[in-house]
Amino acid sequence: MDVLKVFIGSPCGLNLRNVLWHGFASPQDIPPKYCSTMLLLTAGLGQLLKSYLHQTKVTLAHRPFATLTNLEDVIVFPGKFYVSHYPFLCLHGGICTGFK
């Protein structure tokens, strides 16, 4: 359990999940063995949760999907990117808008 607290959990620990997930580290900052450990922990926890839910016959309640209706509110760096370069950001119906 302490290993999980260091790698994934508490703000007092390394919280390597946040560091890696949000891209705060360059490859020379974090040794590959820590990245590998994080991947194995994540995959292992998913399998453990799945088997636990299956054994206990408990259903995990998923959060509802969020629908982004106004892409202008989502753009973090206006003037740097065109939405049309990212097809996954297109509005329903295939309409893409670019920002200058």
mmCIF file with all atom_site columns, C-alpha atoms in Angstrom:
data_model
loop_
_atom_site.group_PDB
_atom_site.id
_atom_site.type_symbol
_atom_site.label_atom_id
_atom_site.label_alt_id
_atom_site.label_comp_id
_atom_site.label_asym_id
_atom_site.label_entity_id
_atom_site.label_seq_id
_atom_site.pdbx_PDB_ins_code
_atom_site.Cartn_x
_atom_site.Cartn_y
_atom_site.Cartn_z
_atom_site.occupancy
_atom_site.B_iso_or_equiv
_atom_site.pdbx_formal_charge
_atom_site.auth_seq_id
_atom_site.auth_comp_id
_atom_site.auth_asym_id
_atom_site.auth_atom_id
_atom_site.pdbx_PDB_model_num
ATOM 1   C CA . MET A 1 1   ? 0.000   0.000   0.000   1.00 0.00 ? 1   MET A CA 1
ATOM 2   C CA . ASP A 1 2   ? 2.890   2.387   0.701   1.00 0.00 ? 2   ASP A CA 1
ATOM 3   C CA . VAL A 1 3   ? 4.171   1.898   -2.847  1.00 0.00 ? 3   VAL A CA 1
ATOM 4   C CA . LEU A 1 4   ? 0.804   3.007   -4.200  1.00 0.00 ? 4   LEU A CA 1
ATOM 5   C CA . LYS A 1 5   ? 0.828   6.086   -1.972  1.00 0.00 ? 5   LYS A CA 1
ATOM 6   C CA . VAL A 1 6   ? 4.242   7.093   -3.280  1.00 0.00 ? 6   VAL A CA 1
ATOM 7   C CA . PHE A 1 7   ? 3.559   6.461   -6.958  1.00 0.00 ? 7   PHE A CA 1
ATOM 8   C CA . ILE A 1 8   ? -0.105  7.341   -7.309  1.00 0.00 ? 8   ILE A CA 1
ATOM 9   C CA . GLY A 1 9   ? -1.570  8.788   -4.179  1.00 0.00 ? 9   GLY A CA 1
ATOM 10  C CA . SER A 1 10  ? -0.880  11.355  -1.560  1.00 0.00 ? 10  SER A CA 1
ATOM 11  C CA . PRO A 1 11  ? 0.328   14.885  -2.332  1.00 0.00 ? 11  PRO A CA 1
ATOM 12  C CA . CYS A 1 12  ? 3.169   14.160  0.107   1.00 0.00 ? 12  CYS A CA 1
ATOM 13  C CA . GLY A 1 13  ? 4.531   11.439  -2.185  1.00 0.00 ? 13  GLY A CA 1
ATOM 14  C CA . LEU A 1 14  ? 6.113   11.506  -5.599  1.00 0.00 ? 14  LEU A CA 1
ATOM 15  C CA . ASN A 1 15  ? 2.719   11.244  -7.328  1.00 0.00 ? 15  ASN A CA 1
ATOM 16  C CA . LEU A 1 16  ? 4.424   10.009  -10.459 1.00 0.00 ? 16  LEU A CA 1
ATOM 17  C CA . ARG A 1 17  ? 1.063   9.548   -12.147 1.00 0.00 ? 17  ARG A CA 1
ATOM 18  C CA . ASN A 1 18  ? 0.498   13.317  -12.247 1.00 0.00 ? 18  ASN A CA 1
ATOM 19  C CA . VAL A 1 19  ? 4.061   14.040  -13.283 1.00 0.00 ? 19  VAL A CA 1
ATOM 20  C CA . LEU A 1 20  ? 3.920   11.603  -16.209 1.00 0.00 ? 20  LEU A CA 1
ATOM 21  C CA . TRP A 1 21  ? 0.285   12.070  -17.215 1.00 0.00 ? 21  TRP A CA 1
ATOM 22  C CA . HIS A 1 22  ? 0.484   15.853  -17.466 1.00 0.00 ? 22  HIS A CA 1
ATOM 23  C CA . GLY A 1 23  ? 3.905   15.843  -19.117 1.00 0.00 ? 23  GLY A CA 1
ATOM 24  C CA . PHE A 1 24  ? 5.773   17.709  -16.401 1.00 0.00 ? 24  PHE A CA 1
ATOM 25  C CA . ALA A 1 25  ? 8.904   15.595  -16.845 1.00 0.00 ? 25  ALA A CA 1
ATOM 26  C CA . SER A 1 26  ? 11.303  15.170  -19.730 1.00 0.00 ? 26  SER A CA 1
ATOM 27  C CA . PRO A 1 27  ? 12.794  11.714  -20.463 1.00 0.00 ? 27  PRO A CA 1
ATOM 28  C CA . GLN A 1 28  ? 16.039  12.540  -18.654 1.00 0.00 ? 28  GLN A CA 1
ATOM 29  C CA . ASP A 1 29  ? 14.164  13.648  -15.499 1.00 0.00 ? 29  ASP A CA 1
ATOM 30  C CA . ILE A 1 30  ? 12.517  10.317  -14.668 1.00 0.00 ? 30  ILE A CA 1
ATOM 31  C CA . PRO A 1 31  ? 14.384  7.007   -15.057 1.00 0.00 ? 31  PRO A CA 1
ATOM 32  C CA . PRO A 1 32  ? 12.635  4.517   -17.389 1.00 0.00 ? 32  PRO A CA 1
ATOM 33  C CA . LYS A 1 33  ? 12.243  2.006   -14.545 1.00 0.00 ? 33  LYS A CA 1
ATOM 34  C CA . TYR A 1 34  ? 9.854   4.386   -12.754 1.00 0.00 ? 34  TYR A CA 1
ATOM 35  C CA . CYS A 1 35  ? 7.783   4.898   -15.900 1.00 0.00 ? 35  CYS A CA 1
ATOM 36  C CA . SER A 1 36  ? 7.615   1.127   -16.412 1.00 0.00 ? 36  SER A CA 1
ATOM 37  C CA . THR A 1 37  ? 6.600   0.628   -12.789 1.00 0.00 ? 37  THR A CA 1
ATOM 38  C CA . MET A 1 38  ? 3.847   3.209   -13.196 1.00 0.00 ? 38  MET A CA 1
ATOM 39  C CA . LEU A 1 39  ? 2.491   1.464   -16.299 1.00 0.00 ? 39  LEU A CA 1
ATOM 40  C CA . LEU A 1 40  ? 2.534   -1.932  -14.583 1.00 0.00 ? 40  LEU A CA 1
ATOM 41  C CA . LEU A 1 41  ? 0.847   -0.542  -11.472 1.00 0.00 ? 41  LEU A CA 1
ATOM 42  C CA . THR A 1 42  ? -1.859  1.106   -13.547 1.00 0.00 ? 42  THR A CA 1
ATOM 43  C CA . ALA A 1 43  ? -2.539  -2.020  -15.601 1.00 0.00 ? 43  ALA A CA 1
ATOM 44  C CA . GLY A 1 44  ? -2.426  -4.224  -12.504 1.00 0.00 ? 44  GLY A CA 1
ATOM 45  C CA . LEU A 1 45  ? -4.840  -2.034  -10.566 1.00 0.00 ? 45  LEU A CA 1
ATOM 46  C CA . GLY A 1 46  ? -7.296  -2.116  -13.439 1.00 0.00 ? 46  GLY A CA 1
ATOM 47  C CA . GLN A 1 47  ? -7.198  -5.912  -13.520 1.00 0.00 ? 47  GLN A CA 1
ATOM 48  C CA . LEU A 1 48  ? -7.568  -6.145  -9.742  1.00 0.00 ? 48  LEU A CA 1
ATOM 49  C CA . LEU A 1 49  ? -10.552 -3.797  -9.780  1.00 0.00 ? 49  LEU A CA 1
ATOM 50  C CA . LYS A 1 50  ? -12.179 -5.735  -12.608 1.00 0.00 ? 50  LYS A CA 1
ATOM 51  C CA . SER A 1 51  ? -11.802 -9.081  -10.825 1.00 0.00 ? 51  SER A CA 1
ATOM 52  C CA . TYR A 1 52  ? -12.998 -7.585  -7.511  1.00 0.00 ? 52  TYR A CA 1
ATOM 53  C CA . LEU A 1 53  ? -16.106 -6.150  -9.156  1.00 0.00 ? 53  LEU A CA 1
ATOM 54  C CA . HIS A 1 54  ? -16.762 -9.477  -10.881 1.00 0.00 ? 54  HIS A CA 1
ATOM 55  C CA . GLN A 1 55  ? -16.398 -11.476 -7.638  1.00 0.00 ? 55  GLN A CA 1
ATOM 56  C CA . THR A 1 56  ? -18.561 -9.143  -5.587  1.00 0.00 ? 56  THR A CA 1
ATOM 57  C CA . LYS A 1 57  ? -21.060 -8.606  -8.430  1.00 0.00 ? 57  LYS A CA 1
ATOM 58  C CA . VAL A 1 58  ? -20.829 -4.861  -7.888  1.00 0.00 ? 58  VAL A CA 1
ATOM 59  C CA . THR A 1 59  ? -21.357 -2.485  -10.796 1.00 0.00 ? 59  THR A CA 1
ATOM 60  C CA . LEU A 1 60  ? -19.057 0.481   -11.061 1.00 0.00 ? 60  LEU A CA 1
ATOM 61  C CA . ALA A 1 61  ? -20.998 3.681   -11.718 1.00 0.00 ? 61  ALA A CA 1
ATOM 62  C CA . HIS A 1 62  ? -19.377 5.581   -14.567 1.00 0.00 ? 62  HIS A CA 1
ATOM 63  C CA . ARG A 1 63  ? -19.455 9.331   -14.845 1.00 0.00 ? 63  ARG A CA 1
ATOM 64  C CA . PRO A 1 64  ? -21.610 10.715  -17.651 1.00 0.00 ? 64  PRO A CA 1
ATOM 65  C CA . PHE A 1 65  ? -19.834 11.984  -20.758 1.00 0.00 ? 65  PHE A CA 1
ATOM 66  C CA . ALA A 1 66  ? -19.465 15.734  -21.052 1.00 0.00 ? 66  ALA A CA 1
ATOM 67  C CA . THR A 1 67  ? -20.537 17.393  -24.277 1.00 0.00 ? 67  THR A CA 1
ATOM 68  C CA . LEU A 1 68  ? -18.534 20.404  -25.354 1.00 0.00 ? 68  LEU A CA 1
ATOM 69  C CA . THR A 1 69  ? -20.952 22.709  -27.113 1.00 0.00 ? 69  THR A CA 1
ATOM 70  C CA . ASN A 1 70  ? -18.728 25.746  -27.589 1.00 0.00 ? 70  ASN A CA 1
ATOM 71  C CA . LEU A 1 71  ? -15.186 25.027  -28.760 1.00 0.00 ? 71  LEU A CA 1
ATOM 72  C CA . GLU A 1 72  ? -14.143 28.649  -28.314 1.00 0.00 ? 72  GLU A CA 1
ATOM 73  C CA . ASP A 1 73  ? -14.351 28.117  -24.546 1.00 0.00 ? 73  ASP A CA 1
ATOM 74  C CA . VAL A 1 74  ? -12.041 25.107  -24.774 1.00 0.00 ? 74  VAL A CA 1
ATOM 75  C CA . ILE A 1 75  ? -9.146  26.739  -26.617 1.00 0.00 ? 75  ILE A CA 1
ATOM 76  C CA . VAL A 1 76  ? -6.406  27.346  -24.080 1.00 0.00 ? 76  VAL A CA 1
ATOM 77  C CA . PHE A 1 77  ? -3.912  29.136  -26.311 1.00 0.00 ? 77  PHE A CA 1
ATOM 78  C CA . PRO A 1 78  ? -5.922  31.250  -28.774 1.00 0.00 ? 78  PRO A CA 1
ATOM 79  C CA . GLY A 1 79  ? -3.991  32.256  -31.854 1.00 0.00 ? 79  GLY A CA 1
ATOM 80  C CA . LYS A 1 80  ? -1.623  29.294  -31.637 1.00 0.00 ? 80  LYS A CA 1
ATOM 81  C CA . PHE A 1 81  ? -3.706  26.446  -33.030 1.00 0.00 ? 81  PHE A CA 1
ATOM 82  C CA . TYR A 1 82  ? -6.355  25.874  -35.645 1.00 0.00 ? 82  TYR A CA 1
ATOM 83  C CA . VAL A 1 83  ? -9.123  23.509  -34.600 1.00 0.00 ? 83  VAL A CA 1
ATOM 84  C CA . SER A 1 84  ? -9.349  22.227  -38.178 1.00 0.00 ? 84  SER A CA 1
ATOM 85  C CA . HIS A 1 85  ? -5.902  20.655  -37.681 1.00 0.00 ? 85  HIS A CA 1
ATOM 86  C CA . TYR A 1 86  ? -7.449  18.452  -35.012 1.00 0.00 ? 86  TYR A CA 1
ATOM 87  C CA . PRO A 1 87  ? -10.372 16.516  -36.527 1.00 0.00 ? 87  PRO A CA 1
ATOM 88  C CA . PHE A 1 88  ? -11.374 15.143  -33.122 1.00 0.00 ? 88  PHE A CA 1
ATOM 89  C CA . LEU A 1 89  ? -12.277 18.704  -32.100 1.00 0.00 ? 89  LEU A CA 1
ATOM 90  C CA . CYS A 1 90  ? -14.749 19.149  -34.959 1.00 0.00 ? 90  CYS A CA 1
ATOM 91  C CA . LEU A 1 91  ? -18.287 20.036  -34.074 1.00 0.00 ? 91  LEU A CA 1
ATOM 92  C CA . HIS A 1 92  ? -21.124 17.615  -34.712 1.00 0.00 ? 92  HIS A CA 1
ATOM 93  C CA . GLY A 1 93  ? -21.868 17.354  -38.412 1.00 0.00 ? 93  GLY A CA 1
ATOM 94  C CA . GLY A 1 94  ? -18.216 17.731  -39.416 1.00 0.00 ? 94  GLY A CA 1
ATOM 95  C CA . ILE A 1 95  ? -18.067 21.515  -39.052 1.00 0.00 ? 95  ILE A CA 1
ATOM 96  C CA . CYS A 1 96  ? -14.642 22.673  -37.892 1.00 0.00 ? 96  CYS A CA 1
ATOM 97  C CA . THR A 1 97  ? -13.737 26.189  -36.931 1.00 0.00 ? 97  THR A CA 1
ATOM 98  C CA . GLY A 1 98  ? -10.270 27.713  -37.029 1.00 0.00 ? 98  GLY A CA 1
ATOM 99  C CA . PHE A 1 99  ? -9.008  30.378  -34.696 1.00 0.00 ? 99  PHE A CA 1
ATOM 100 C CA . LYS A 1 100 ? -6.519  33.115  -35.504 1.00 0.00 ? 100 LYS A CA 1
#
